[in-house]
Tab-separated table of C-alpha atoms in Angstrom:
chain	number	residue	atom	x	y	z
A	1	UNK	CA	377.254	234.069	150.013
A	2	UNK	CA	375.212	234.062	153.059
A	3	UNK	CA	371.273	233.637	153.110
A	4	UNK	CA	370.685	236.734	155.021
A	5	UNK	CA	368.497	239.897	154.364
A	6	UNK	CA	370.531	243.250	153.668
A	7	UNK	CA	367.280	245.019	155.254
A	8	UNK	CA	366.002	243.048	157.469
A	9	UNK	CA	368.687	240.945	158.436
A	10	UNK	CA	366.693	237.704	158.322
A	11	UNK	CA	368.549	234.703	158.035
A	12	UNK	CA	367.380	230.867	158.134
A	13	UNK	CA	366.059	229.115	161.553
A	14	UNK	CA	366.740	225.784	162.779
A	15	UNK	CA	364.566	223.088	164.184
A	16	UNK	CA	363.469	219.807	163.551
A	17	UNK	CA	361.770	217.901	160.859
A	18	UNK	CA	359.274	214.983	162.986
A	19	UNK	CA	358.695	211.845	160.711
A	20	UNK	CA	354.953	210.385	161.015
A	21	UNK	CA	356.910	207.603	162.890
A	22	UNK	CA	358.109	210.968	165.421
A	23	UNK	CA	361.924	210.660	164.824
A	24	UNK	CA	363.047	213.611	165.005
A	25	UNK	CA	366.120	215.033	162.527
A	26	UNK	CA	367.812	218.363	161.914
A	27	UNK	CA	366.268	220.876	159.017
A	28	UNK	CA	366.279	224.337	158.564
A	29	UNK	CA	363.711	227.070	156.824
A	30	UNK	CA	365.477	229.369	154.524
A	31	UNK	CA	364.324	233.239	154.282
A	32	UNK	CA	362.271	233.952	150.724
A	33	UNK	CA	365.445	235.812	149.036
A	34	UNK	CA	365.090	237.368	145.639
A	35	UNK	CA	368.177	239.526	144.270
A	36	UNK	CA	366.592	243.010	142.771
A	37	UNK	CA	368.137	245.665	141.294
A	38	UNK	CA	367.223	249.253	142.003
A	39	UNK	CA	368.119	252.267	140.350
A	40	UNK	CA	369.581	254.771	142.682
A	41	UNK	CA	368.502	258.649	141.298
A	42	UNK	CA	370.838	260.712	143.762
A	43	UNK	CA	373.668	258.380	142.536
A	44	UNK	CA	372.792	257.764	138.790
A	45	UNK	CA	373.523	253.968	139.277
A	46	UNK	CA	371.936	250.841	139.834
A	47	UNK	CA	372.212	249.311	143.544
A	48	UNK	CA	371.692	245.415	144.024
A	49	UNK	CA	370.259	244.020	147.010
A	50	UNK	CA	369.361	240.291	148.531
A	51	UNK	CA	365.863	240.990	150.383
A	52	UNK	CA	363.265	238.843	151.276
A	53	UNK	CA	359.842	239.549	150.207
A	54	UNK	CA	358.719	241.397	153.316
A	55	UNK	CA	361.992	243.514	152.611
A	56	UNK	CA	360.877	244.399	148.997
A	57	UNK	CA	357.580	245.563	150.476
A	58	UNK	CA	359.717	248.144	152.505
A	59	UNK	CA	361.721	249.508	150.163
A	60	UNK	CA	358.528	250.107	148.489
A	61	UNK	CA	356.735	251.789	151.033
A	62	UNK	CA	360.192	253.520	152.568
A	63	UNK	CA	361.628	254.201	148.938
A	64	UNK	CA	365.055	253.068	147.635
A	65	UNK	CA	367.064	256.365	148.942
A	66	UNK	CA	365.481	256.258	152.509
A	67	UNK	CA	365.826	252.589	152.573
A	68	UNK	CA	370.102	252.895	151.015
A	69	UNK	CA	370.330	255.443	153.661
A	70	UNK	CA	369.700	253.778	156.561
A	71	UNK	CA	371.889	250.548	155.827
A	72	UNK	CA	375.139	252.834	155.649
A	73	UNK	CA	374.106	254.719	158.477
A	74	UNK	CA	374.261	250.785	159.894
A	75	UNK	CA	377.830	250.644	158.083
A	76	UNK	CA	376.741	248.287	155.310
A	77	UNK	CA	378.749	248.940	151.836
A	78	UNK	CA	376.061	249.685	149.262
């Protein structure tokens, strides 16, 4: 499974992690993923989805159908 966004399409960035004494080694920062379940009306079934928090904020300002609508017309499988 990868760590990416189905909405937003945020996945985790790379840099470096700098030790007090300044050596510098590889880390990364993850997105904030939570799974959620939505029910779908037009569909009469539930629809899961990995977003990250600013993504759940979306879908409830877009709403679920507008949202589901616009990731297939992206070609995602929902």
């Amino acid at each position: 499974m990868s760590r990416r966004c189905d909405v937003t399409g945020a996945k985790p960035s790379f840099g470096n992690a700098v030790s007090h004494s300044h050596r510098r080694t590889r880390r990364r920062w993850n997105p904030n993923l939570q799974h959620h379940r939505y029910w779908l009306p037009s569909e009469r079934r539930w629809v899961s989805l990995t977003l990250t928090a600013r993504a759940l904020r979306t879908v409830d300002r877009k709403g679920i159908e507008k949202v589901v609508a616009e990731l297939r017309n992206r070609g995602v499988k929902v």
